[in-house]
mmCIF file of C-alpha atoms and ligand atoms in Angstrom:
data_model
loop_
_atom_site.group_PDB
_atom_site.id
_atom_site.type_symbol
_atom_site.label_atom_id
_atom_site.label_comp_id
_atom_site.label_asym_id
_atom_site.label_seq_id
_atom_site.Cartn_x
_atom_site.Cartn_y
_atom_site.Cartn_z
ATOM 1 C CA MET A 1 -4.379 22.036 5.638
ATOM 2 C CA ARG A 2 -5.642 19.615 8.245
ATOM 3 C CA HIS A 3 -7.876 21.823 9.255
ATOM 4 C CA VAL A 4 -10.312 22.164 6.060
ATOM 5 C CA GLU A 5 -13.184 20.905 6.477
ATOM 6 C CA ASP A 6 -14.462 17.753 4.322
ATOM 7 C CA THR A 7 -17.361 19.294 2.591
ATOM 8 C CA GLY A 8 -17.812 16.402 -0.155
ATOM 9 C CA PHE A 9 -16.646 14.677 -3.067
ATOM 10 C CA HIS A 10 -15.160 17.241 -6.297
ATOM 11 C CA PRO A 11 -13.651 15.334 -9.150
ATOM 12 C CA SER A 12 -11.257 18.090 -8.997
ATOM 13 C CA ASP A 13 -9.762 17.538 -5.918
ATOM 14 C CA ILE A 14 -8.060 13.985 -6.624
ATOM 15 C CA THR A 15 -4.409 14.793 -7.050
ATOM 16 C CA PRO A 16 -2.031 12.512 -7.540
ATOM 17 C CA GLU A 17 0.664 12.454 -4.374
ATOM 18 C CA SER A 18 3.755 14.168 -6.615
ATOM 19 C CA VAL A 19 1.843 17.056 -7.519
ATOM 20 C CA TRP A 20 0.015 17.465 -3.869
ATOM 21 C CA LEU A 21 3.941 17.321 -2.707
ATOM 22 C CA THR A 22 4.962 19.608 -4.774
ATOM 23 C CA ARG A 23 2.151 22.447 -3.644
ATOM 24 C CA ARG A 24 2.871 21.157 -0.121
ATOM 25 C CA GLN A 25 6.839 21.971 -0.388
ATOM 26 C CA LEU A 26 5.681 25.260 -1.732
ATOM 27 C CA LEU A 27 3.742 26.025 1.233
ATOM 28 C CA ARG A 28 6.601 25.190 3.476
ATOM 29 C CA GLY A 29 8.946 27.042 1.727
ATOM 30 C CA ALA A 30 11.763 24.349 1.203
ATOM 31 C CA ALA A 31 11.896 21.294 -1.042
ATOM 32 C CA LEU A 32 13.503 18.080 0.718
ATOM 33 C CA ALA A 33 16.961 18.316 2.058
ATOM 34 C CA PRO A 34 19.496 16.249 -0.043
ATOM 35 C CA VAL A 35 20.731 13.268 2.269
ATOM 36 C CA ALA A 36 24.147 11.445 1.814
ATOM 37 C CA LEU A 37 24.303 8.069 0.289
ATOM 38 C CA ALA A 38 26.504 7.088 3.112
ATOM 39 C CA GLY A 39 26.229 3.322 3.600
ATOM 40 C CA ALA A 40 23.889 1.479 1.114
ATOM 41 C CA SER A 41 24.100 -1.794 1.816
ATOM 42 C CA SER A 42 23.762 -4.855 -0.084
ATOM 43 C CA SER A 43 20.191 -4.869 0.120
ATOM 44 C CA ALA A 44 20.140 -1.407 -1.939
ATOM 45 C CA ARG A 45 22.820 -2.542 -4.092
ATOM 46 C CA ALA A 46 20.663 -5.231 -5.181
ATOM 47 C CA ALA A 47 17.940 -3.585 -6.245
ATOM 48 C CA THR A 48 19.628 -2.929 -9.457
ATOM 49 C CA ASP A 49 19.660 -6.179 -10.250
ATOM 50 C CA ALA A 50 18.008 -7.502 -13.092
ATOM 51 C CA SER A 51 17.020 -10.515 -11.571
ATOM 52 C CA PRO A 52 15.429 -11.831 -7.974
ATOM 53 C CA THR A 53 17.928 -11.867 -4.715
ATOM 54 C CA GLY A 54 17.358 -12.140 -1.352
ATOM 55 C CA ALA A 55 16.158 -15.645 0.366
ATOM 56 C CA ALA A 56 13.937 -17.368 -1.922
ATOM 57 C CA LEU A 57 10.059 -18.012 -0.273
ATOM 58 C CA PRO A 58 8.744 -21.241 -1.961
ATOM 59 C CA ALA A 59 5.335 -21.210 -2.346
ATOM 60 C CA GLU A 60 1.953 -22.669 -3.906
ATOM 61 C CA LYS A 61 1.520 -20.702 -7.197
ATOM 62 C CA SER A 62 -2.389 -19.937 -7.189
ATOM 63 C CA LEU A 63 -3.994 -20.080 -10.378
ATOM 64 C CA LYS A 64 -7.280 -19.161 -8.811
ATOM 65 C CA TRP A 65 -6.177 -15.514 -7.666
ATOM 66 C CA SER A 66 -3.633 -14.592 -10.233
ATOM 67 C CA THR A 67 -3.855 -12.581 -13.853
ATOM 68 C CA SER A 68 -2.744 -13.615 -16.653
ATOM 69 C CA ASP A 69 -1.103 -10.179 -17.257
ATOM 70 C CA THR A 70 2.532 -9.623 -18.372
ATOM 71 C CA VAL A 71 4.320 -9.636 -15.050
ATOM 72 C CA THR A 72 6.484 -6.625 -14.696
ATOM 73 C CA PRO A 73 10.387 -7.241 -14.178
ATOM 74 C CA TRP A 74 11.921 -7.304 -10.935
ATOM 75 C CA ARG A 75 14.634 -4.404 -11.656
ATOM 76 C CA ASP A 76 11.227 -1.841 -12.061
ATOM 77 C CA ILE A 77 9.392 -3.616 -9.234
ATOM 78 C CA THR A 78 12.533 -2.751 -6.880
ATOM 79 C CA THR A 79 13.762 0.406 -8.250
ATOM 80 C CA TYR A 80 10.717 2.328 -9.211
ATOM 81 C CA ASN A 81 9.106 2.611 -5.434
ATOM 82 C CA ASN A 82 6.731 4.816 -2.825
ATOM 83 C CA PHE A 83 8.165 4.535 0.143
ATOM 84 C CA TYR A 84 8.091 8.444 1.636
ATOM 85 C CA GLU A 85 9.985 7.403 5.085
ATOM 86 C CA PHE A 86 12.669 7.288 2.058
ATOM 87 C CA GLY A 87 11.894 10.535 0.390
ATOM 88 C CA THR A 88 9.983 11.109 -2.500
ATOM 89 C CA GLY A 89 11.811 10.323 -5.246
ATOM 90 C CA LYS A 90 10.948 7.027 -6.803
ATOM 91 C CA GLY A 91 14.340 5.826 -6.517
ATOM 92 C CA ASP A 92 14.800 7.208 -2.868
ATOM 93 C CA PRO A 93 13.618 3.864 -1.400
ATOM 94 C CA ALA A 94 16.002 1.461 -3.450
ATOM 95 C CA THR A 95 19.039 3.871 -2.601
ATOM 96 C CA TYR A 96 18.273 4.165 1.498
ATOM 97 C CA ALA A 97 15.637 0.991 2.454
ATOM 98 C CA GLY A 98 18.667 -1.021 2.890
ATOM 99 C CA LYS A 99 19.795 0.585 6.117
ATOM 100 C CA MET A 100 16.420 -1.042 7.326
ATOM 101 C CA GLN A 101 16.388 -2.880 10.425
ATOM 102 C CA LEU A 102 14.462 -6.253 9.476
ATOM 103 C CA ARG A 103 15.049 -8.548 12.483
ATOM 104 C CA PRO A 104 14.190 -8.478 15.372
ATOM 105 C CA TRP A 105 10.532 -7.829 13.846
ATOM 106 C CA ALA A 106 7.458 -8.423 15.459
ATOM 107 C CA VAL A 107 4.071 -7.702 14.646
ATOM 108 C CA GLN A 108 1.336 -6.382 17.316
ATOM 109 C CA ILE A 109 -2.528 -7.370 16.799
ATOM 110 C CA ASP A 110 -4.506 -6.223 18.749
ATOM 111 C CA GLY A 111 -7.854 -4.279 19.434
ATOM 112 C CA ALA A 112 -11.104 -5.921 19.294
ATOM 113 C CA VAL A 113 -9.768 -9.789 19.350
ATOM 114 C CA ARG A 114 -10.511 -11.859 22.083
ATOM 115 C CA ARG A 115 -6.949 -13.323 21.433
ATOM 116 C CA PRO A 116 -4.556 -10.101 21.350
ATOM 117 C CA MET A 117 -0.930 -11.180 20.138
ATOM 118 C CA THR A 118 2.307 -10.552 19.452
ATOM 119 C CA LEU A 119 4.007 -11.918 16.559
ATOM 120 C CA ASP A 120 7.507 -12.578 15.873
ATOM 121 C CA ILE A 121 7.947 -12.322 12.122
ATOM 122 C CA ASP A 122 9.056 -15.872 11.081
ATOM 123 C CA ASP A 123 6.200 -17.319 13.357
ATOM 124 C CA LEU A 124 3.747 -14.670 11.491
ATOM 125 C CA ARG A 125 4.861 -15.905 8.164
ATOM 126 C CA LYS A 126 4.361 -19.348 9.099
ATOM 127 C CA LEU A 127 0.910 -19.201 10.283
ATOM 128 C CA ALA A 128 -0.896 -19.950 7.026
ATOM 129 C CA PRO A 129 0.630 -22.036 3.678
ATOM 130 C CA LEU A 130 2.527 -19.473 1.350
ATOM 131 C CA GLU A 131 1.165 -18.863 -1.999
ATOM 132 C CA GLU A 132 2.242 -16.927 -4.851
ATOM 133 C CA ARG A 133 -0.112 -14.689 -6.416
ATOM 134 C CA ILE A 134 0.168 -12.260 -9.443
ATOM 135 C CA TYR A 135 -1.544 -8.926 -8.828
ATOM 136 C CA ARG A 136 -1.434 -5.591 -10.469
ATOM 137 C CA LEU A 137 -0.991 -2.585 -8.133
ATOM 138 C CA ARG A 138 -1.915 0.411 -9.293
ATOM 139 C CA CYS A 139 -0.586 4.286 -7.803
ATOM 140 C CA VAL A 140 -2.835 6.848 -7.656
ATOM 141 C CA GLU A 141 -0.520 8.712 -10.520
ATOM 142 C CA ALA A 142 -1.165 6.066 -12.776
ATOM 143 C CA TRP A 143 1.576 4.328 -13.250
ATOM 144 C CA SER A 144 1.089 0.396 -12.770
ATOM 145 C CA MET A 145 2.851 -2.815 -11.831
ATOM 146 C CA VAL A 146 1.880 -6.270 -12.278
ATOM 147 C CA ILE A 147 3.792 -8.186 -9.463
ATOM 148 C CA PRO A 148 4.075 -11.957 -8.397
ATOM 149 C CA TRP A 149 3.677 -11.088 -4.534
ATOM 150 C CA THR A 150 3.916 -14.503 -2.142
ATOM 151 C CA GLY A 151 1.834 -14.195 1.053
ATOM 152 C CA TYR A 152 -1.299 -15.340 2.551
ATOM 153 C CA SER A 153 -5.024 -13.933 2.803
ATOM 154 C CA LEU A 154 -5.171 -11.220 5.661
ATOM 155 C CA ALA A 155 -8.452 -13.541 7.137
ATOM 156 C CA HIS A 156 -6.193 -15.794 8.164
ATOM 157 C CA LEU A 157 -4.643 -13.774 10.853
ATOM 158 C CA LEU A 158 -7.526 -11.904 11.574
ATOM 159 C CA ARG A 159 -9.391 -15.124 12.379
ATOM 160 C CA HIS A 160 -6.194 -16.549 14.327
ATOM 161 C CA VAL A 161 -6.752 -13.828 16.492
ATOM 162 C CA GLU A 162 -10.981 -14.109 17.024
ATOM 163 C CA PRO A 163 -12.375 -10.496 16.042
ATOM 164 C CA THR A 164 -15.529 -9.773 18.556
ATOM 165 C CA GLU A 165 -18.430 -8.493 17.748
ATOM 166 C CA GLU A 166 -16.587 -4.493 17.737
ATOM 167 C CA ALA A 167 -14.526 -5.220 15.432
ATOM 168 C CA LYS A 168 -15.920 -2.985 12.451
ATOM 169 C CA TYR A 169 -12.308 -1.478 11.199
ATOM 170 C CA VAL A 170 -8.694 -2.339 10.875
ATOM 171 C CA THR A 171 -5.569 0.198 11.261
ATOM 172 C CA PHE A 172 -2.514 -1.082 9.983
ATOM 173 C CA THR A 173 0.499 1.335 11.935
ATOM 174 C CA THR A 174 3.999 0.654 9.469
ATOM 175 C CA VAL A 175 7.639 1.118 11.258
ATOM 176 C CA VAL A 176 9.546 4.314 11.886
ATOM 177 C CA GLN A 177 12.910 4.213 11.944
ATOM 178 C CA PRO A 178 14.316 7.658 11.814
ATOM 179 C CA LYS A 179 17.767 6.741 11.964
ATOM 180 C CA ALA A 180 17.566 4.454 8.683
ATOM 181 C CA MET A 181 14.811 6.375 6.894
ATOM 182 C CA PRO A 182 15.714 10.141 5.807
ATOM 183 C CA GLY A 183 11.965 10.960 4.759
ATOM 184 C CA VAL A 184 11.274 10.649 8.336
ATOM 185 C CA ALA A 185 12.531 14.053 9.637
ATOM 186 C CA GLU A 186 11.029 15.815 6.585
ATOM 187 C CA HIS A 187 7.191 16.538 7.733
ATOM 188 C CA ILE A 188 5.977 14.846 4.475
ATOM 189 C CA LEU A 189 2.938 13.042 6.412
ATOM 190 C CA ASP A 190 2.596 12.336 10.170
ATOM 191 C CA TRP A 191 4.271 9.430 10.826
ATOM 192 C CA PRO A 192 3.497 6.405 11.600
ATOM 193 C CA TYR A 193 2.539 5.862 7.740
ATOM 194 C CA LEU A 194 -1.082 4.767 8.929
ATOM 195 C CA GLU A 195 -3.840 2.721 6.903
ATOM 196 C CA GLY A 196 -7.342 1.239 7.360
ATOM 197 C CA LEU A 197 -9.692 -0.814 5.828
ATOM 198 C CA ARG A 198 -13.069 -1.967 6.949
ATOM 199 C CA MET A 199 -13.187 -5.447 8.364
ATOM 200 C CA ASP A 200 -15.130 -6.887 5.295
ATOM 201 C CA GLU A 201 -12.128 -5.606 3.269
ATOM 202 C CA ALA A 202 -9.675 -6.735 5.518
ATOM 203 C CA MET A 203 -11.161 -10.408 5.501
ATOM 204 C CA HIS A 204 -11.855 -10.125 1.729
ATOM 205 C CA PRO A 205 -9.642 -13.468 0.413
ATOM 206 C CA LEU A 206 -7.325 -10.898 -1.914
ATOM 207 C CA THR A 207 -6.010 -8.662 0.804
ATOM 208 C CA LEU A 208 -2.621 -10.734 0.824
ATOM 209 C CA LEU A 209 -0.291 -10.063 4.008
ATOM 210 C CA THR A 210 2.605 -10.300 1.766
ATOM 211 C CA PHE A 211 6.098 -11.773 2.721
ATOM 212 C CA GLY A 212 7.701 -11.805 -0.588
ATOM 213 C CA LEU A 213 7.856 -10.946 -4.810
ATOM 214 C CA TYR A 214 9.420 -13.381 -7.260
ATOM 215 C CA GLY A 215 9.348 -16.006 -5.179
ATOM 216 C CA HIS A 216 12.127 -14.033 -2.554
ATOM 217 C CA ASP A 217 11.980 -12.090 0.559
ATOM 218 C CA LEU A 218 10.572 -8.721 0.245
ATOM 219 C CA PRO A 219 13.051 -6.450 -0.612
ATOM 220 C CA ALA A 220 13.212 -3.540 1.919
ATOM 221 C CA GLN A 221 11.742 -1.031 -0.767
ATOM 222 C CA ASP A 222 9.000 -3.292 -1.315
ATOM 223 C CA GLY A 223 8.368 -3.323 2.427
ATOM 224 C CA ALA A 224 9.973 -6.041 4.202
ATOM 225 C CA PRO A 225 9.699 -7.713 6.265
ATOM 226 C CA VAL A 226 5.875 -7.737 5.685
ATOM 227 C CA ARG A 227 3.188 -5.232 4.018
ATOM 228 C CA VAL A 228 -0.294 -5.491 2.573
ATOM 229 C CA VAL A 229 -1.507 -5.716 -0.742
ATOM 230 C CA ILE A 230 -5.133 -4.737 -1.566
ATOM 231 C CA PRO A 231 -5.058 -5.007 -5.387
ATOM 232 C CA TRP A 232 -8.352 -3.571 -5.647
ATOM 233 C CA LYS A 233 -7.317 -0.206 -4.520
ATOM 234 C CA TYR A 234 -4.820 2.585 -5.450
ATOM 235 C CA GLY A 235 -1.112 2.019 -4.188
ATOM 236 C CA PHE A 236 -1.232 3.953 -1.130
ATOM 237 C CA LYS A 237 -3.621 2.044 1.207
ATOM 238 C CA SER A 238 -0.985 -1.077 0.997
ATOM 239 C CA GLY A 239 0.661 -0.199 3.762
ATOM 240 C CA LYS A 240 4.545 -1.216 4.122
ATOM 241 C CA SER A 241 6.795 -2.765 6.984
ATOM 242 C CA LEU A 242 3.929 -3.354 8.923
ATOM 243 C CA VAL A 243 4.461 -3.630 13.083
ATOM 244 C CA ARG A 244 0.962 -3.334 14.248
ATOM 245 C CA ILE A 245 -2.698 -4.367 13.108
ATOM 246 C CA HIS A 246 -5.242 -2.783 15.361
ATOM 247 C CA LEU A 247 -9.258 -3.820 14.867
ATOM 248 C CA GLN A 248 -11.622 -1.477 16.124
ATOM 249 C CA PRO A 249 -15.156 -0.636 16.093
ATOM 250 C CA THR A 250 -14.711 2.900 14.307
ATOM 251 C CA GLN A 251 -13.034 4.144 10.789
ATOM 252 C CA PRO A 252 -9.511 5.396 10.811
ATOM 253 C CA THR A 253 -7.707 8.232 9.943
ATOM 254 C CA THR A 254 -5.214 7.570 7.475
ATOM 255 C CA SER A 255 -2.041 9.547 7.107
ATOM 256 C CA TRP A 256 -3.231 10.838 3.720
ATOM 257 C CA MET A 257 -6.530 11.157 4.754
ATOM 258 C CA ARG A 258 -5.053 13.716 7.890
ATOM 259 C CA ALA A 259 -2.429 15.685 5.047
ATOM 260 C CA ALA A 260 -4.699 15.926 2.445
ATOM 261 C CA PRO A 261 -8.679 14.864 3.324
ATOM 262 C CA ARG A 262 -10.434 15.798 0.295
ATOM 263 C CA GLU A 263 -8.213 14.565 -2.311
ATOM 264 C CA TYR A 264 -7.860 11.180 -0.220
ATOM 265 C CA GLY A 265 -10.295 9.204 0.950
ATOM 266 C CA PHE A 266 -10.497 6.326 3.377
ATOM 267 C CA TYR A 267 -11.816 3.567 0.643
ATOM 268 C CA ALA A 268 -9.581 5.125 -2.595
ATOM 269 C CA ASN A 269 -10.724 2.251 -4.988
ATOM 270 C CA VAL A 270 -9.349 2.159 -8.290
ATOM 271 C CA ASN A 271 -11.919 4.079 -10.269
ATOM 272 C CA PRO A 272 -11.632 5.168 -13.635
ATOM 273 C CA ALA A 273 -14.593 7.160 -14.028
ATOM 274 C CA VAL A 274 -13.290 10.075 -11.944
ATOM 275 C CA PRO A 275 -11.303 12.157 -13.769
ATOM 276 C CA HIS A 276 -8.718 14.518 -12.576
ATOM 277 C CA PRO A 277 -8.535 18.190 -14.112
ATOM 278 C CA ARG A 278 -5.288 18.036 -15.336
ATOM 279 C CA TRP A 279 -5.504 14.421 -16.686
ATOM 280 C CA SER A 280 -7.465 11.520 -16.684
ATOM 281 C CA GLN A 281 -7.565 8.425 -14.066
ATOM 282 C CA ALA A 282 -8.996 6.723 -16.925
ATOM 283 C CA THR A 283 -6.025 5.124 -18.222
ATOM 284 C CA GLU A 284 -2.618 3.972 -16.794
ATOM 285 C CA ARG A 285 1.069 3.511 -17.963
ATOM 286 C CA ARG A 286 2.562 -0.064 -17.270
ATOM 287 C CA VAL A 287 5.931 0.777 -15.945
ATOM 288 C CA GLY A 288 8.628 -1.360 -17.871
ATOM 289 C CA SER A 289 6.829 -1.392 -20.893
ATOM 290 C CA GLY A 290 8.865 1.813 -22.365
ATOM 291 C CA PHE A 291 8.063 5.416 -20.744
ATOM 292 C CA PHE A 292 6.040 6.273 -24.203
ATOM 293 C CA ALA A 293 4.461 3.336 -24.519
ATOM 294 C CA ALA A 294 0.959 3.558 -25.225
ATOM 295 C CA ARG A 295 -1.487 4.047 -21.979
ATOM 296 C CA ILE A 296 -3.701 1.255 -21.610
ATOM 297 C CA PRO A 297 -7.309 1.335 -19.787
ATOM 298 C CA THR A 298 -7.821 1.491 -15.823
ATOM 299 C CA LEU A 299 -10.414 -0.763 -15.172
ATOM 300 C CA PRO A 300 -13.110 -0.596 -12.156
ATOM 301 C CA PHE A 301 -11.628 -1.904 -8.909
ATOM 302 C CA ASN A 302 -8.491 -2.525 -11.008
ATOM 303 C CA GLY A 303 -9.688 -5.290 -12.908
ATOM 304 C CA TYR A 304 -11.182 -6.947 -9.606
ATOM 305 C CA ALA A 305 -14.907 -5.888 -10.129
ATOM 306 C CA GLU A 306 -16.264 -9.281 -10.184
ATOM 307 C CA GLU A 307 -14.632 -10.145 -6.677
ATOM 308 C CA VAL A 308 -15.250 -6.967 -4.468
ATOM 309 C CA SER A 309 -17.874 -4.534 -6.302
ATOM 310 C CA SER A 310 -20.598 -6.525 -3.957
ATOM 311 C CA LEU A 311 -18.914 -5.252 -0.925
ATOM 312 C CA TYR A 312 -20.037 -1.656 -1.984
ATOM 313 C CA GLN A 313 -23.125 -2.332 -3.064
ATOM 314 C CA GLY A 314 -25.555 0.876 -2.310
ATOM 315 C CA MET A 315 -22.562 2.636 -1.617
ATOM 316 C CA ASP A 316 -21.928 6.231 -3.619
ATOM 317 C CA LEU A 317 -18.497 5.599 -4.663
ATOM 318 C CA ARG A 318 -18.060 9.195 -5.484
ATOM 319 C CA ARG A 319 -18.707 10.446 -2.015
ATOM 320 C CA TYR A 320 -16.741 7.360 -0.457
ATOM 321 C CA PHE A 321 -14.343 7.784 -2.587
HETATM 322 N N1 MTE B 401 4.911 2.577 5.212
HETATM 323 C C1 MTE B 401 4.514 3.151 3.796
HETATM 324 N N2 MTE B 401 3.990 1.882 2.591
HETATM 325 C C2 MTE B 401 3.285 3.011 1.799
HETATM 326 C C3 MTE B 401 4.321 3.989 1.209
HETATM 327 C C4 MTE B 401 4.580 5.071 2.100
HETATM 328 O O1 MTE B 401 4.983 6.065 1.443
HETATM 329 N N3 MTE B 401 4.845 4.367 2.927
HETATM 330 N N4 MTE B 401 3.699 4.301 -0.260
HETATM 331 C C5 MTE B 401 2.468 3.576 -0.802
HETATM 332 C C6 MTE B 401 1.838 4.206 -2.159
HETATM 333 S S1 MTE B 401 1.325 5.266 -2.340
HETATM 334 C C7 MTE B 401 2.218 2.970 -3.189
HETATM 335 S S2 MTE B 401 1.940 3.156 -4.840
HETATM 336 C C8 MTE B 401 2.981 1.717 -2.559
HETATM 337 C C9 MTE B 401 4.013 1.349 -3.678
HETATM 338 O O2 MTE B 401 4.664 0.058 -3.206
HETATM 339 P P1 MTE B 401 5.957 -0.223 -4.036
HETATM 340 O O3 MTE B 401 6.978 0.615 -4.122
HETATM 341 O O4 MTE B 401 5.725 -1.603 -3.822
HETATM 342 O O5 MTE B 401 5.064 -0.382 -5.762
HETATM 343 O O6 MTE B 401 3.027 1.450 -1.589
HETATM 344 C C10 MTE B 401 2.609 2.056 -0.419
HETATM 345 N N5 MTE B 401 2.528 1.816 0.508
HETATM 346 MO MO1 MO B 402 0.757 5.209 -4.856
#
C-alpha cells in the first residue's frame, strides 16, 4: 500500500480509520490476536469511574480559548479512545494502558533549534502556567467530544528552545513500550506513531501541549503523561504520550500518511465539505449524547475557522487535505 503513488486528492479516498483497517486486516488475512487481560492496573480500572481520578492538576480556567459546548462525561472521554498501540477497539486503551510505564519520562526537543534539550516531564510541565481550556476533539470516524484539557500553548516550549530559520515543520514522536502495548506486535501502523505540523500551526496558541483533563493528570489511555491537542484538525493529528519533538526544514511523513497516503493527508483540517462515498463528513455524533442522538453539523476547522483559517490563505484545501 505504501508504494502506491499519491496521485492527488479524491473525495472518495477519505476513509475512516476503522474501515481502512478492516480492509487492511482482510488483506493481511488476519484479525487482531486476542490478548489476555492480565494485570490491568489501577489506572485502567479507574477508567470505568464516573468522575475524575488521578492527581489534581491545578490550572487557570481559560475563557478566551474555551468553547461553551456541553462537556463530554469523564467516563466517555476515558473509555472510548483511539490509541492503536493498545489495539483498535475503542475500549482497548482503557483496558490495557494501565500497564504503561509513566515515570521516569523525558521529552527530547531537538533538530533546528539553538538550544536542544531533554526535559524531565515534571520540568516540562512547569515551563509555562497551566490553563484549562475546553476544546472539541473530532475523530475522522465522525465521532466527537468536548474535553476540558489542561496544558499550555506548545509555542511556549518552542520559543524556549529557540528555533532556527531552518525550522519549518515539527515532528512528534510517541512512545513505544512493546511489553505494555499489545497493538505494537500487530503491524497496524509503523511504530512509533509519528505526527507533524507546519511550524506556524505548531506556534498557533490553540495548539496545546496537554498534561491533563478535567483538572487531573491525563489517564494513560488519553495520552499520559503528555500529548498534543490541535482542535481544528482530525483527532489523529493529536499524538499521545510524546517522547520527542523535532524541528526540521522538510515536511515529515506521518504514520497515517505512510499507511494510506491517498486517505490521510498531512494537513487533516476538519472539513465538512469533503464527503465520504458511504457517509458524509458533514455531521458528527457527540459521544455521550446517546448513540441515537441527532447528529450535529460539523463546522469548518471544527469551529475554529476564525482563529486558524488565515493560516491556509491561498491554499487549495482539497489538494492539501
Ligand atoms: N500515539 C498515538 N496517538 C494517537 C492515536 C494513536 O493511535 N496512537 N490515535 C489518534 C486518534 S485517531 C484520535 S481520534 C485521538 C483520540 O484521542 P482520545 O482517545 O483522547 O479521544 O488520538 C490520536 N492520537
Ligand atoms: Mo481519530
